[in-house]
């Protein structure tokens, strides 16, 4: 990526400030690297060695821990591979369907006038700023009462957006930034609304879609709360790791846990590292709450 | 006479303006963009919105109304009865200043204060990354790492790092000369601080994405001009960047005010709410998931909503008046 830096000589004061910032960021980055590095090293130790020598290098590098982890990490008869599969489909479905539908809704708000639009937009701002928290218990009960919890239906219904929320602001801002002349030209050529959206408008916001999709996928991959609250029979990898420790408490094999953890963090880091430029600077709230 | 004429003039213009606002002139509908298109458009819009709308009505509207009702109910031996005891319990605790609700409240307030104090620091982080300082790509990835890695894993690592055998524990002992290293997350004196340190360690990235999007929208010419005018970095940050990304910033500030941010996940992973680390949102979560209590948290949820509402409105008003909104 080309560096768009305005070529100017920084004053000494500025250089000191940037230098301090650089050092501070460097220390922070080091803490992150060391923390993850420690987890990585620990994953090669034996359990007893882990407790007797938690912060040194392993005497013997047990690569077998990784194989063991895949065999041992289970929750409710769902094995490691099963958990990866859960993570993939639960996240993937939600991301693909959710992103598309959210984009569609944002498009409709950005480009069409219809009765009730102003009301909904005002309501949206209200919902974003004032979180209504009275529905937690009721919502929890409802999912179980409707028989949605612990079934794939929870994910399917969950992927449908409820219109209101930050998503609406982001997508509306995204589509408002596109030119309407394409839409008009297509209409003149006889294209229907669906065609226009799928063939013309949605492709124009692919950068935003990709950015939202990637962030949503990573969030979903790391999600353990969904399993915890609603999908006990379908543990994701993150949930599996959590339950492994919780269930075994002091009997857990910590290096095995870290081996599983390291495996679980590879996909999101890899995806993110390669798509970083597509995610940052691509999501904007436009004019903010004023729309 | 002149005065009356002026006055009459003013009134008539005022009424005319009002009329135009209430009954705006309609655009003439022509050809392909005429009535048929309007109908097709409306059908399209509602086809798109109908299912999400149903979901909204069921999973938001119904749920919240039921929550409101549940706040006034309780259950005994399978029988539901009406009662004010939920609200009574909560208010008594808050007024007397003791009980789990009260403690959760105090903890929440502390978190909010810490969050507000640290907010400007996040701005500095964002600014230096934006200015593409040396190594910014790498630093950006590092800041974002906690968002990419599961909280389960990071809290898992953190808990060991602050163990008695861990580097933090040993550092603490060296610095304070204490004869024993406390179990930081288990003891009331330290637990909240260490939960908060965790938050600081992992927490900055969340808004980073939105900030970077907002900053990217600022026209480059402005920065070039500022540079030519000899504006240093401090002024650039506070007099150019912050005002121009104010809409985004105010959304984040308002979310702070509506506070009671959901940190229940991290608290669950770090301490399960023990040793005085239960915030109000964790308390709600704990009631629903672990205590199987639905009526008390419903009442609490609504109290929180009612209390936050004016706070949020005031914050919004203040934010709106800090910087004038600019189009670009």
XYZ file of C-alpha atoms in Angstrom, chain A residues 16-131:
116
model
C 10.006 13.112 20.099
C 6.268 12.636 20.436
C 6.116 10.195 17.572
C 9.133 8.468 18.990
C 7.464 8.077 22.357
C 4.334 6.786 20.667
C 6.425 4.333 18.711
C 8.126 3.098 21.848
C 4.846 2.776 23.699
C 3.184 0.920 20.864
C 6.258 -1.227 20.662
C 5.986 -2.177 24.320
C 2.336 -2.988 23.896
C 3.003 -5.114 20.848
C 5.730 -6.891 22.741
C 3.322 -7.718 25.544
C 0.935 -9.247 23.021
C 3.637 -11.220 21.279
C 5.082 -12.451 24.544
C 1.687 -13.471 25.825
C 0.869 -15.472 22.733
C 4.412 -16.736 22.496
C 4.125 -18.005 26.043
C 0.930 -19.841 25.197
C 2.668 -21.317 22.181
C 5.628 -22.520 24.185
C 3.425 -23.881 26.928
C 1.539 -25.959 24.438
C 4.621 -28.127 23.993
C 5.105 -28.948 27.662
C 3.935 -31.839 29.722
C 1.288 -31.066 32.298
C 3.485 -31.480 35.338
C 6.261 -29.530 33.725
C 3.823 -26.757 33.010
C 3.082 -26.287 36.678
C 6.592 -26.742 37.945
C 8.210 -24.536 35.338
C 5.505 -22.334 33.928
C 7.660 -19.682 32.370
C 10.662 -21.492 31.065
C 11.228 -23.317 27.834
C 10.027 -26.889 27.618
C 12.578 -29.560 28.336
C 11.056 -31.815 25.790
C 9.077 -30.386 22.920
C 5.933 -32.487 22.817
C 4.527 -32.022 19.381
C 2.197 -34.846 20.244
C 0.225 -32.428 22.393
C -1.356 -31.085 19.262
C -2.465 -34.491 18.145
C -3.702 -35.241 21.672
C -5.620 -31.983 21.781
C -7.537 -32.864 18.667
C -8.415 -36.210 20.219
C -9.189 -35.097 23.735
C -10.912 -31.730 23.487
C -14.557 -32.570 23.461
C -17.780 -31.272 24.770
C -20.921 -33.333 24.946
C -19.696 -35.884 22.465
C -18.772 -33.271 19.952
C -15.121 -33.749 19.121
C -12.552 -31.248 17.946
C -13.381 -31.613 14.290
C -17.067 -31.406 15.101
C -16.453 -28.173 16.957
C -14.550 -26.720 14.025
C -17.426 -27.674 11.775
C -19.879 -25.996 14.150
C -17.775 -22.875 14.201
C -17.688 -22.824 10.411
C -21.334 -23.378 9.626
C -22.747 -21.354 12.488
C -20.524 -18.441 11.671
C -20.541 -18.812 7.924
C -24.280 -18.965 7.561
C -24.821 -16.004 9.806
C -22.172 -13.983 8.031
C -23.215 -14.651 4.470
C -26.960 -14.412 4.981
C -26.692 -11.667 7.569
C -24.365 -9.467 5.517
C -26.446 -9.830 2.403
C -29.736 -9.106 4.150
C -28.286 -6.205 6.105
C -26.950 -4.740 2.880
C -30.331 -5.173 1.230
C -32.072 -3.400 4.077
C -29.539 -0.583 4.056
C -29.982 -0.263 0.307
C -33.727 0.055 0.649
C -33.336 2.803 3.219
C -30.714 4.630 1.216
C -32.378 4.622 -2.156
C -36.121 4.445 -1.697
C -38.840 6.533 -0.179
C -41.696 4.634 1.381
C -44.360 5.167 3.987
C -42.974 4.638 7.453
C -39.372 5.325 6.485
C -38.942 8.428 8.613
C -40.562 6.697 11.552
C -38.221 3.741 11.263
C -35.137 5.919 10.950
C -36.034 7.921 14.023
C -36.744 4.714 15.857
C -33.387 3.357 14.782
C -31.540 6.250 16.347
C -33.577 5.739 19.471
C -32.713 2.061 19.619
C -29.036 2.631 19.114
C -28.688 5.253 21.756
C -30.995 3.872 24.390
C -30.424 0.214 24.969
